[in-house]
JSON list of C-alpha atoms in Angstrom, two decimals:
[
{"chain": "A", "resi": 711, "resn": "MET", "atom": "CA", "xyz": [-21.09, 58.43, 117.58]},
{"chain": "A", "resi": 712, "resn": "PHE", "atom": "CA", "xyz": [-23.75, 61.11, 117.94]},
{"chain": "A", "resi": 713, "resn": "ILE", "atom": "CA", "xyz": [-27.18, 59.87, 119.02]},
{"chain": "A", "resi": 714, "resn": "VAL", "atom": "CA", "xyz": [-30.00, 60.63, 116.59]},
{"chain": "A", "resi": 715, "resn": "GLU", "atom": "CA", "xyz": [-33.36, 59.15, 117.44]},
{"chain": "A", "resi": 716, "resn": "GLU", "atom": "CA", "xyz": [-35.83, 60.92, 115.21]},
{"chain": "A", "resi": 717, "resn": "THR", "atom": "CA", "xyz": [-36.16, 63.24, 112.24]},
{"chain": "A", "resi": 718, "resn": "ILE", "atom": "CA", "xyz": [-38.53, 66.10, 111.62]},
{"chain": "A", "resi": 719, "resn": "ALA", "atom": "CA", "xyz": [-39.74, 67.22, 108.23]},
{"chain": "A", "resi": 720, "resn": "GLY", "atom": "CA", "xyz": [-38.14, 70.30, 106.75]},
{"chain": "A", "resi": 721, "resn": "THR", "atom": "CA", "xyz": [-39.50, 72.81, 104.28]},
{"chain": "A", "resi": 722, "resn": "GLY", "atom": "CA", "xyz": [-38.39, 70.61, 101.37]},
{"chain": "A", "resi": 723, "resn": "ALA", "atom": "CA", "xyz": [-37.60, 66.99, 100.79]},
{"chain": "A", "resi": 724, "resn": "ALA", "atom": "CA", "xyz": [-34.68, 67.06, 103.24]},
{"chain": "A", "resi": 725, "resn": "GLN", "atom": "CA", "xyz": [-35.16, 65.89, 106.80]},
{"chain": "A", "resi": 726, "resn": "ILE", "atom": "CA", "xyz": [-33.43, 67.20, 109.88]},
{"chain": "A", "resi": 727, "resn": "PRO", "atom": "CA", "xyz": [-31.87, 64.73, 112.32]},
{"chain": "A", "resi": 728, "resn": "LYS", "atom": "CA", "xyz": [-32.95, 65.60, 115.85]},
{"chain": "A", "resi": 729, "resn": "GLN", "atom": "CA", "xyz": [-30.29, 64.86, 118.44]},
{"chain": "A", "resi": 730, "resn": "ARG", "atom": "CA", "xyz": [-31.61, 63.45, 121.69]},
{"chain": "A", "resi": 731, "resn": "GLY", "atom": "CA", "xyz": [-30.41, 61.44, 124.64]},
{"chain": "A", "resi": 732, "resn": "GLU", "atom": "CA", "xyz": [-27.23, 63.27, 125.66]},
{"chain": "A", "resi": 733, "resn": "SER", "atom": "CA", "xyz": [-26.63, 66.02, 128.18]},
{"chain": "A", "resi": 734, "resn": "LEU", "atom": "CA", "xyz": [-25.08, 69.33, 127.19]},
{"chain": "A", "resi": 735, "resn": "LEU", "atom": "CA", "xyz": [-22.00, 68.33, 129.17]},
{"chain": "A", "resi": 736, "resn": "GLU", "atom": "CA", "xyz": [-21.51, 65.02, 127.38]},
{"chain": "A", "resi": 737, "resn": "THR", "atom": "CA", "xyz": [-22.21, 66.57, 123.99]},
{"chain": "A", "resi": 738, "resn": "ALA", "atom": "CA", "xyz": [-19.68, 69.36, 124.53]},
{"chain": "A", "resi": 739, "resn": "VAL", "atom": "CA", "xyz": [-17.09, 66.78, 125.57]},
{"chain": "A", "resi": 740, "resn": "ARG", "atom": "CA", "xyz": [-17.82, 64.73, 122.44]},
{"chain": "A", "resi": 741, "resn": "TYR", "atom": "CA", "xyz": [-17.35, 67.75, 120.18]},
{"chain": "A", "resi": 742, "resn": "ALA", "atom": "CA", "xyz": [-13.91, 68.36, 121.69]},
{"chain": "A", "resi": 743, "resn": "GLU", "atom": "CA", "xyz": [-12.95, 64.70, 121.87]},
{"chain": "A", "resi": 744, "resn": "GLU", "atom": "CA", "xyz": [-14.30, 63.32, 118.61]},
{"chain": "A", "resi": 745, "resn": "ARG", "atom": "CA", "xyz": [-14.27, 66.34, 116.27]},
{"chain": "A", "resi": 746, "resn": "HIS", "atom": "CA", "xyz": [-11.40, 68.28, 117.86]},
{"chain": "A", "resi": 747, "resn": "TRP", "atom": "CA", "xyz": [-13.56, 71.41, 117.89]},
{"chain": "A", "resi": 748, "resn": "ASP", "atom": "CA", "xyz": [-12.90, 74.15, 120.40]},
{"chain": "A", "resi": 749, "resn": "VAL", "atom": "CA", "xyz": [-15.92, 74.66, 122.67]},
{"chain": "A", "resi": 750, "resn": "PHE", "atom": "CA", "xyz": [-16.93, 77.12, 125.35]},
{"chain": "A", "resi": 751, "resn": "PRO", "atom": "CA", "xyz": [-20.00, 77.49, 127.58]},
{"chain": "A", "resi": 752, "resn": "GLY", "atom": "CA", "xyz": [-22.33, 80.38, 126.90]},
{"chain": "A", "resi": 753, "resn": "THR", "atom": "CA", "xyz": [-25.38, 81.70, 128.70]},
{"chain": "A", "resi": 754, "resn": "TRP", "atom": "CA", "xyz": [-28.20, 79.44, 129.88]},
{"chain": "A", "resi": 755, "resn": "LEU", "atom": "CA", "xyz": [-31.92, 79.61, 130.54]},
{"chain": "A", "resi": 756, "resn": "GLU", "atom": "CA", "xyz": [-33.37, 80.33, 133.97]},
{"chain": "A", "resi": 757, "resn": "ALA", "atom": "CA", "xyz": [-36.98, 80.06, 135.14]},
{"chain": "A", "resi": 758, "resn": "VAL", "atom": "CA", "xyz": [-38.23, 83.53, 136.13]},
{"chain": "A", "resi": 759, "resn": "ASP", "atom": "CA", "xyz": [-41.90, 84.08, 137.03]},
{"chain": "A", "resi": 760, "resn": "GLY", "atom": "CA", "xyz": [-42.95, 81.01, 135.09]},
{"chain": "A", "resi": 761, "resn": "SER", "atom": "CA", "xyz": [-41.01, 81.83, 131.92]},
{"chain": "A", "resi": 762, "resn": "GLN", "atom": "CA", "xyz": [-37.54, 81.08, 130.59]},
{"chain": "A", "resi": 763, "resn": "ARG", "atom": "CA", "xyz": [-35.13, 84.01, 130.75]},
{"chain": "A", "resi": 764, "resn": "CYS", "atom": "CA", "xyz": [-31.53, 84.33, 129.64]},
{"chain": "A", "resi": 765, "resn": "SER", "atom": "CA", "xyz": [-28.93, 84.17, 132.40]},
{"chain": "A", "resi": 766, "resn": "CYS", "atom": "CA", "xyz": [-27.54, 87.49, 131.11]},
{"chain": "A", "resi": 767, "resn": "GLY", "atom": "CA", "xyz": [-30.43, 89.23, 132.86]},
{"chain": "A", "resi": 768, "resn": "ASP", "atom": "CA", "xyz": [-31.75, 91.06, 129.78]},
{"chain": "A", "resi": 769, "resn": "ALA", "atom": "CA", "xyz": [-35.49, 90.45, 129.54]},
{"chain": "A", "resi": 770, "resn": "ALA", "atom": "CA", "xyz": [-35.35, 91.40, 125.86]},
{"chain": "A", "resi": 771, "resn": "CYS", "atom": "CA", "xyz": [-32.28, 89.28, 125.03]},
{"chain": "A", "resi": 772, "resn": "PRO", "atom": "CA", "xyz": [-32.34, 88.53, 121.28]},
{"chain": "A", "resi": 773, "resn": "ALA", "atom": "CA", "xyz": [-30.63, 85.14, 121.73]},
{"chain": "A", "resi": 774, "resn": "PRO", "atom": "CA", "xyz": [-31.76, 83.90, 125.16]},
{"chain": "A", "resi": 775, "resn": "GLY", "atom": "CA", "xyz": [-29.57, 81.15, 126.53]},
{"chain": "A", "resi": 776, "resn": "SER", "atom": "CA", "xyz": [-27.42, 80.90, 123.42]},
{"chain": "A", "resi": 777, "resn": "HIS", "atom": "CA", "xyz": [-24.78, 83.63, 123.37]},
{"chain": "A", "resi": 778, "resn": "ALA", "atom": "CA", "xyz": [-21.38, 84.24, 124.95]},
{"chain": "A", "resi": 779, "resn": "ALA", "atom": "CA", "xyz": [-21.56, 84.87, 128.69]},
{"chain": "A", "resi": 780, "resn": "ARG", "atom": "CA", "xyz": [-18.37, 86.93, 128.95]},
{"chain": "A", "resi": 781, "resn": "PRO", "atom": "CA", "xyz": [-16.40, 89.29, 126.69]},
{"chain": "A", "resi": 782, "resn": "ASP", "atom": "CA", "xyz": [-13.24, 87.19, 126.82]},
{"chain": "A", "resi": 783, "resn": "TRP", "atom": "CA", "xyz": [-15.00, 84.08, 125.51]},
{"chain": "A", "resi": 784, "resn": "ALA", "atom": "CA", "xyz": [-12.30, 83.54, 122.85]},
{"chain": "A", "resi": 785, "resn": "THR", "atom": "CA", "xyz": [-9.68, 82.86, 125.51]},
{"chain": "A", "resi": 786, "resn": "GLN", "atom": "CA", "xyz": [-12.07, 80.51, 127.33]},
{"chain": "A", "resi": 787, "resn": "ALA", "atom": "CA", "xyz": [-12.61, 78.23, 124.33]},
{"chain": "A", "resi": 788, "resn": "THR", "atom": "CA", "xyz": [-10.86, 74.88, 124.63]},
{"chain": "A", "resi": 789, "resn": "GLY", "atom": "CA", "xyz": [-10.23, 71.81, 122.54]},
{"chain": "A", "resi": 790, "resn": "SER", "atom": "CA", "xyz": [-9.55, 69.71, 125.63]},
{"chain": "A", "resi": 791, "resn": "ALA", "atom": "CA", "xyz": [-12.30, 67.24, 126.54]},
{"chain": "A", "resi": 792, "resn": "THR", "atom": "CA", "xyz": [-11.09, 67.28, 130.14]},
{"chain": "A", "resi": 793, "resn": "VAL", "atom": "CA", "xyz": [-11.31, 71.07, 130.41]},
{"chain": "A", "resi": 794, "resn": "ALA", "atom": "CA", "xyz": [-14.68, 71.09, 128.64]},
{"chain": "A", "resi": 795, "resn": "ARG", "atom": "CA", "xyz": [-16.05, 68.59, 131.14]},
{"chain": "A", "resi": 796, "resn": "ARG", "atom": "CA", "xyz": [-14.81, 70.73, 134.01]},
{"chain": "A", "resi": 797, "resn": "MET", "atom": "CA", "xyz": [-16.44, 73.90, 132.60]},
{"chain": "A", "resi": 798, "resn": "TRP", "atom": "CA", "xyz": [-19.85, 72.29, 132.05]},
{"chain": "A", "resi": 799, "resn": "GLN", "atom": "CA", "xyz": [-19.75, 70.64, 135.45]},
{"chain": "A", "resi": 800, "resn": "LYS", "atom": "CA", "xyz": [-19.77, 74.18, 136.88]},
{"chain": "A", "resi": 801, "resn": "GLN", "atom": "CA", "xyz": [-22.86, 75.09, 134.82]},
{"chain": "A", "resi": 802, "resn": "PRO", "atom": "CA", "xyz": [-24.47, 71.97, 133.28]},
{"chain": "A", "resi": 803, "resn": "THR", "atom": "CA", "xyz": [-27.19, 73.91, 131.45]},
{"chain": "A", "resi": 804, "resn": "ALA", "atom": "CA", "xyz": [-24.85, 76.34, 129.68]},
{"chain": "A", "resi": 805, "resn": "SER", "atom": "CA", "xyz": [-25.21, 76.54, 125.91]},
{"chain": "A", "resi": 806, "resn": "ILE", "atom": "CA", "xyz": [-22.55, 74.96, 123.70]},
{"chain": "A", "resi": 807, "resn": "LEU", "atom": "CA", "xyz": [-20.78, 77.52, 121.54]},
{"chain": "A", "resi": 808, "resn": "LEU", "atom": "CA", "xyz": [-18.13, 76.80, 118.91]},
{"chain": "A", "resi": 809, "resn": "PRO", "atom": "CA", "xyz": [-15.69, 79.56, 117.85]},
{"chain": "A", "resi": 810, "resn": "THR", "atom": "CA", "xyz": [-15.31, 79.92, 114.10]},
{"chain": "A", "resi": 811, "resn": "GLY", "atom": "CA", "xyz": [-12.08, 80.78, 112.34]},
{"chain": "A", "resi": 812, "resn": "ARG", "atom": "CA", "xyz": [-10.18, 77.97, 114.03]},
{"chain": "A", "resi": 813, "resn": "THR", "atom": "CA", "xyz": [-10.97, 74.45, 112.84]},
{"chain": "A", "resi": 814, "resn": "PHE", "atom": "CA", "xyz": [-13.83, 75.66, 110.65]},
{"chain": "A", "resi": 815, "resn": "ASP", "atom": "CA", "xyz": [-15.69, 78.70, 109.31]},
{"chain": "A", "resi": 816, "resn": "ALA", "atom": "CA", "xyz": [-19.46, 78.72, 108.78]},
{"chain": "A", "resi": 817, "resn": "ILE", "atom": "CA", "xyz": [-21.41, 80.05, 105.82]},
{"chain": "A", "resi": 818, "resn": "SER", "atom": "CA", "xyz": [-24.79, 81.25, 107.08]},
{"chain": "A", "resi": 819, "resn": "VAL", "atom": "CA", "xyz": [-27.85, 81.46, 104.81]},
{"chain": "A", "resi": 820, "resn": "PRO", "atom": "CA", "xyz": [-31.64, 81.62, 105.33]},
{"chain": "A", "resi": 821, "resn": "GLU", "atom": "CA", "xyz": [-33.31, 78.28, 106.02]},
{"chain": "A", "resi": 822, "resn": "THR", "atom": "CA", "xyz": [-35.29, 78.31, 102.76]},
{"chain": "A", "resi": 823, "resn": "ALA", "atom": "CA", "xyz": [-32.14, 78.92, 100.72]},
{"chain": "A", "resi": 824, "resn": "GLY", "atom": "CA", "xyz": [-30.29, 76.31, 102.75]},
{"chain": "A", "resi": 825, "resn": "PHE", "atom": "CA", "xyz": [-32.78, 73.55, 101.92]},
{"chain": "A", "resi": 826, "resn": "LEU", "atom": "CA", "xyz": [-32.69, 74.50, 98.24]},
{"chain": "A", "resi": 827, "resn": "ALA", "atom": "CA", "xyz": [-28.89, 74.45, 98.30]},
{"chain": "A", "resi": 828, "resn": "LEU", "atom": "CA", "xyz": [-28.84, 71.06, 100.04]},
{"chain": "A", "resi": 829, "resn": "ALA", "atom": "CA", "xyz": [-31.02, 69.60, 97.30]},
{"chain": "A", "resi": 830, "resn": "ARG", "atom": "CA", "xyz": [-28.72, 70.98, 94.59]},
{"chain": "A", "resi": 831, "resn": "MET", "atom": "CA", "xyz": [-25.62, 69.76, 96.43]},
{"chain": "A", "resi": 832, "resn": "GLU", "atom": "CA", "xyz": [-27.09, 66.27, 96.61]},
{"chain": "A", "resi": 833, "resn": "ARG", "atom": "CA", "xyz": [-27.71, 66.25, 92.86]},
{"chain": "A", "resi": 834, "resn": "MET", "atom": "CA", "xyz": [-24.15, 67.52, 92.30]},
{"chain": "A", "resi": 835, "resn": "GLU", "atom": "CA", "xyz": [-22.87, 64.77, 94.64]},
{"chain": "A", "resi": 836, "resn": "LEU", "atom": "CA", "xyz": [-20.89, 67.29, 96.67]},
{"chain": "A", "resi": 837, "resn": "THR", "atom": "CA", "xyz": [-19.30, 66.21, 99.94]},
{"chain": "A", "resi": 838, "resn": "LEU", "atom": "CA", "xyz": [-20.74, 68.25, 102.79]},
{"chain": "A", "resi": 839, "resn": "GLY", "atom": "CA", "xyz": [-19.43, 69.01, 106.22]},
{"chain": "A", "resi": 840, "resn": "PRO", "atom": "CA", "xyz": [-21.79, 69.37, 109.19]},
{"chain": "A", "resi": 841, "resn": "VAL", "atom": "CA", "xyz": [-24.70, 71.81, 108.73]},
{"chain": "A", "resi": 842, "resn": "THR", "atom": "CA", "xyz": [-26.79, 73.30, 111.54]},
{"chain": "A", "resi": 843, "resn": "LEU", "atom": "CA", "xyz": [-30.37, 74.56, 111.49]},
{"chain": "A", "resi": 844, "resn": "THR", "atom": "CA", "xyz": [-31.06, 77.27, 114.07]},
{"chain": "A", "resi": 845, "resn": "PRO", "atom": "CA", "xyz": [-34.38, 78.30, 115.63]},
{"chain": "A", "resi": 846, "resn": "ASP", "atom": "CA", "xyz": [-34.04, 81.74, 114.00]},
{"chain": "A", "resi": 847, "resn": "ARG", "atom": "CA", "xyz": [-34.35, 79.98, 110.64]},
{"chain": "A", "resi": 848, "resn": "ARG", "atom": "CA", "xyz": [-30.72, 80.06, 109.53]},
{"chain": "A", "resi": 849, "resn": "MET", "atom": "CA", "xyz": [-28.58, 77.23, 108.20]},
{"chain": "A", "resi": 850, "resn": "GLU", "atom": "CA", "xyz": [-24.84, 77.24, 108.82]},
{"chain": "A", "resi": 851, "resn": "PHE", "atom": "CA", "xyz": [-22.57, 75.20, 106.54]},
{"chain": "A", "resi": 852, "resn": "PHE", "atom": "CA", "xyz": [-19.22, 74.25, 108.10]},
{"chain": "A", "resi": 853, "resn": "VAL", "atom": "CA", "xyz": [-16.27, 74.75, 105.73]},
{"chain": "A", "resi": 854, "resn": "LEU", "atom": "CA", "xyz": [-12.50, 75.03, 106.01]},
{"chain": "A", "resi": 855, "resn": "PRO", "atom": "CA", "xyz": [-11.15, 78.17, 107.73]},
{"chain": "A", "resi": 856, "resn": "GLY", "atom": "CA", "xyz": [-10.38, 81.16, 105.51]},
{"chain": "A", "resi": 857, "resn": "ALA", "atom": "CA", "xyz": [-13.79, 81.34, 103.85]},
{"chain": "A", "resi": 858, "resn": "GLY", "atom": "CA", "xyz": [-14.27, 84.98, 104.83]},
{"chain": "A", "resi": 859, "resn": "VAL", "atom": "CA", "xyz": [-11.40, 86.02, 102.58]},
{"chain": "A", "resi": 860, "resn": "LYS", "atom": "CA", "xyz": [-12.49, 83.89, 99.62]},
{"chain": "A", "resi": 861, "resn": "VAL", "atom": "CA", "xyz": [-16.27, 84.15, 99.53]},
{"chain": "A", "resi": 862, "resn": "PRO", "atom": "CA", "xyz": [-16.76, 87.80, 98.41]},
{"chain": "A", "resi": 863, "resn": "ASP", "atom": "CA", "xyz": [-14.57, 87.29, 95.33]},
{"chain": "A", "resi": 864, "resn": "LEU", "atom": "CA", "xyz": [-16.15, 83.90, 94.60]},
{"chain": "A", "resi": 865, "resn": "VAL", "atom": "CA", "xyz": [-19.64, 85.41, 94.75]},
{"chain": "A", "resi": 866, "resn": "ARG", "atom": "CA", "xyz": [-18.66, 88.24, 92.39]},
{"chain": "A", "resi": 867, "resn": "LYS", "atom": "CA", "xyz": [-17.18, 85.76, 89.91]},
{"chain": "A", "resi": 868, "resn": "LEU", "atom": "CA", "xyz": [-20.55, 83.98, 89.87]},
{"chain": "A", "resi": 869, "resn": "GLY", "atom": "CA", "xyz": [-22.18, 87.25, 88.81]},
{"chain": "A", "resi": 870, "resn": "TRP", "atom": "CA", "xyz": [-23.77, 88.22, 92.10]},
{"chain": "A", "resi": 871, "resn": "SER", "atom": "CA", "xyz": [-23.35, 91.36, 94.18]},
{"chain": "A", "resi": 872, "resn": "VAL", "atom": "CA", "xyz": [-22.25, 90.36, 97.67]},
{"chain": "A", "resi": 873, "resn": "SER", "atom": "CA", "xyz": [-24.59, 92.91, 99.25]},
{"chain": "A", "resi": 874, "resn": "SER", "atom": "CA", "xyz": [-27.57, 91.53, 97.31]},
{"chain": "A", "resi": 875, "resn": "LEU", "atom": "CA", "xyz": [-27.40, 88.07, 98.90]},
{"chain": "A", "resi": 876, "resn": "ASP", "atom": "CA", "xyz": [-28.34, 87.11, 102.45]},
{"chain": "A", "resi": 877, "resn": "LEU", "atom": "CA", "xyz": [-25.15, 85.09, 102.79]},
{"chain": "A", "resi": 878, "resn": "THR", "atom": "CA", "xyz": [-22.57, 85.74, 105.49]},
{"chain": "A", "resi": 879, "resn": "VAL", "atom": "CA", "xyz": [-19.38, 84.04, 106.62]},
{"chain": "A", "resi": 880, "resn": "LEU", "atom": "CA", "xyz": [-18.64, 83.49, 110.30]},
{"chain": "A", "resi": 881, "resn": "GLY", "atom": "CA", "xyz": [-14.89, 83.37, 110.78]},
{"chain": "A", "resi": 882, "resn": "GLU", "atom": "CA", "xyz": [-12.33, 84.60, 113.28]},
{"chain": "A", "resi": 883, "resn": "GLY", "atom": "CA", "xyz": [-13.91, 86.46, 116.19]},
{"chain": "A", "resi": 884, "resn": "ALA", "atom": "CA", "xyz": [-17.34, 84.84, 115.76]},
{"chain": "A", "resi": 885, "resn": "TYR", "atom": "CA", "xyz": [-19.02, 81.65, 116.94]},
{"chain": "A", "resi": 886, "resn": "VAL", "atom": "CA", "xyz": [-21.97, 79.37, 116.27]},
{"chain": "A", "resi": 887, "resn": "ALA", "atom": "CA", "xyz": [-24.33, 77.69, 118.70]},
{"chain": "A", "resi": 888, "resn": "ALA", "atom": "CA", "xyz": [-24.16, 73.89, 118.49]},
{"chain": "A", "resi": 889, "resn": "PRO", "atom": "CA", "xyz": [-26.90, 71.30, 119.01]},
{"chain": "A", "resi": 890, "resn": "PRO", "atom": "CA", "xyz": [-28.68, 70.81, 121.35]},
{"chain": "A", "resi": 891, "resn": "THR", "atom": "CA", "xyz": [-28.40, 74.45, 122.52]},
{"chain": "A", "resi": 892, "resn": "ARG", "atom": "CA", "xyz": [-31.80, 76.09, 122.96]},
{"chain": "A", "resi": 893, "resn": "PHE", "atom": "CA", "xyz": [-32.81, 79.62, 121.87]},
{"chain": "A", "resi": 894, "resn": "GLY", "atom": "CA", "xyz": [-35.26, 80.40, 124.68]},
{"chain": "A", "resi": 895, "resn": "SER", "atom": "CA", "xyz": [-38.75, 79.16, 123.83]},
{"chain": "A", "resi": 896, "resn": "ARG", "atom": "CA", "xyz": [-38.00, 79.15, 120.09]},
{"chain": "A", "resi": 897, "resn": "GLY", "atom": "CA", "xyz": [-36.50, 75.66, 120.11]},
{"chain": "A", "resi": 898, "resn": "ALA", "atom": "CA", "xyz": [-33.10, 74.05, 119.84]},
{"chain": "A", "resi": 899, "resn": "VAL", "atom": "CA", "xyz": [-30.32, 74.12, 117.29]},
{"chain": "A", "resi": 900, "resn": "GLN", "atom": "CA", "xyz": [-30.38, 70.90, 115.27]},
{"chain": "A", "resi": 901, "resn": "TRP", "atom": "CA", "xyz": [-28.19, 69.15, 112.71]},
{"chain": "A", "resi": 902, "resn": "ALA", "atom": "CA", "xyz": [-29.35, 69.37, 109.12]},
{"chain": "A", "resi": 903, "resn": "CYS", "atom": "CA", "xyz": [-26.25, 67.28, 108.31]},
{"chain": "A", "resi": 904, "resn": "ARG", "atom": "CA", "xyz": [-24.87, 65.76, 111.49]},
{"chain": "A", "resi": 905, "resn": "PRO", "atom": "CA", "xyz": [-21.19, 65.11, 112.21]},
{"chain": "A", "resi": 906, "resn": "THR", "atom": "CA", "xyz": [-20.14, 61.65, 111.02]},
{"chain": "A", "resi": 907, "resn": "PRO", "atom": "CA", "xyz": [-16.83, 59.94, 110.25]},
{"chain": "A", "resi": 908, "resn": "ALA", "atom": "CA", "xyz": [-17.59, 60.55, 106.56]},
{"chain": "A", "resi": 909, "resn": "ASN", "atom": "CA", "xyz": [-17.58, 64.36, 106.89]},
{"chain": "A", "resi": 910, "resn": "ARG", "atom": "CA", "xyz": [-14.66, 64.74, 109.26]},
{"chain": "A", "resi": 911, "resn": "TRP", "atom": "CA", "xyz": [-12.75, 66.44, 106.42]},
{"chain": "A", "resi": 912, "resn": "LEU", "atom": "CA", "xyz": [-14.48, 69.71, 105.63]},
{"chain": "A", "resi": 913, "resn": "PRO", "atom": "CA", "xyz": [-15.09, 71.10, 102.14]},
{"chain": "A", "resi": 914, "resn": "ASP", "atom": "CA", "xyz": [-13.53, 74.35, 100.99]},
{"chain": "A", "resi": 915, "resn": "ALA", "atom": "CA", "xyz": [-15.92, 77.30, 100.58]},
{"chain": "A", "resi": 916, "resn": "GLU", "atom": "CA", "xyz": [-15.20, 77.25, 96.85]},
{"chain": "A", "resi": 917, "resn": "GLU", "atom": "CA", "xyz": [-16.84, 73.82, 96.56]},
{"chain": "A", "resi": 918, "resn": "LEU", "atom": "CA", "xyz": [-20.16, 74.96, 98.03]},
{"chain": "A", "resi": 919, "resn": "ILE", "atom": "CA", "xyz": [-20.45, 78.62, 97.10]},
{"chain": "A", "resi": 920, "resn": "SER", "atom": "CA", "xyz": [-22.12, 78.11, 93.70]},
{"chain": "A", "resi": 921, "resn": "PRO", "atom": "CA", "xyz": [-25.23, 76.25, 94.97]},
{"chain": "A", "resi": 922, "resn": "LEU", "atom": "CA", "xyz": [-25.37, 78.49, 98.07]},
{"chain": "A", "resi": 923, "resn": "ALA", "atom": "CA", "xyz": [-25.22, 81.72, 96.07]},
{"chain": "A", "resi": 924, "resn": "TYR", "atom": "CA", "xyz": [-27.74, 80.40, 93.55]},
{"chain": "A", "resi": 925, "resn": "ALA", "atom": "CA", "xyz": [-30.14, 79.41, 96.33]},
{"chain": "A", "resi": 926, "resn": "CYS", "atom": "CA", "xyz": [-29.79, 82.79, 98.07]},
{"chain": "A", "resi": 927, "resn": "GLY", "atom": "CA", "xyz": [-30.43, 84.55, 94.76]},
{"chain": "A", "resi": 928, "resn": "ARG", "atom": "CA", "xyz": [-33.61, 82.52, 94.27]},
{"chain": "A", "resi": 929, "resn": "ASP", "atom": "CA", "xyz": [-34.64, 83.26, 97.86]},
{"chain": "A", "resi": 930, "resn": "ARG", "atom": "CA", "xyz": [-34.54, 87.06, 97.53]}
]
């Protein structure tokens, strides 16, 4: 089970579980072992002149300590807990990155729209998969792979223009940062809906797109 020791208030009635008590290494191993997610280590934070800098060496890095460290990251990703342990033993502070388009896709929306959508989904009694909240104020809803193909048509059928909504799908060739990865001094990725045995089976994008599109439309 994932360790959750406290919650912090969100922008609405929802509360965000804050994961504590596990190392990056052990957490990465758990993702591979318990959820069967592919994982790979990204960049990490280094202390330079009293401040935290990204290991990539770019002082102006837009995602310090939380992006892929090498161009062939897709071939590095593994679903083996043993291999994951070996990779993080080499760099214990590396961020935990999860490739999308394999066991899940992620629908990314602004934080404000995400909280509104979560409230609507609760009223609709929808079954959610895991949902992350990132320090750059995005929420990422995990859904079954293939969402990138379906979502544009689903959004149009709901009466929205795809380009008018701040809603994107992360699928093949992309990745998400997983808790407790840190984005420099901006904070750590957290679970808005943490992985549990109850949400092991992910929803299809079609089940969530209506409240997500509605919330993004309200958030414009």
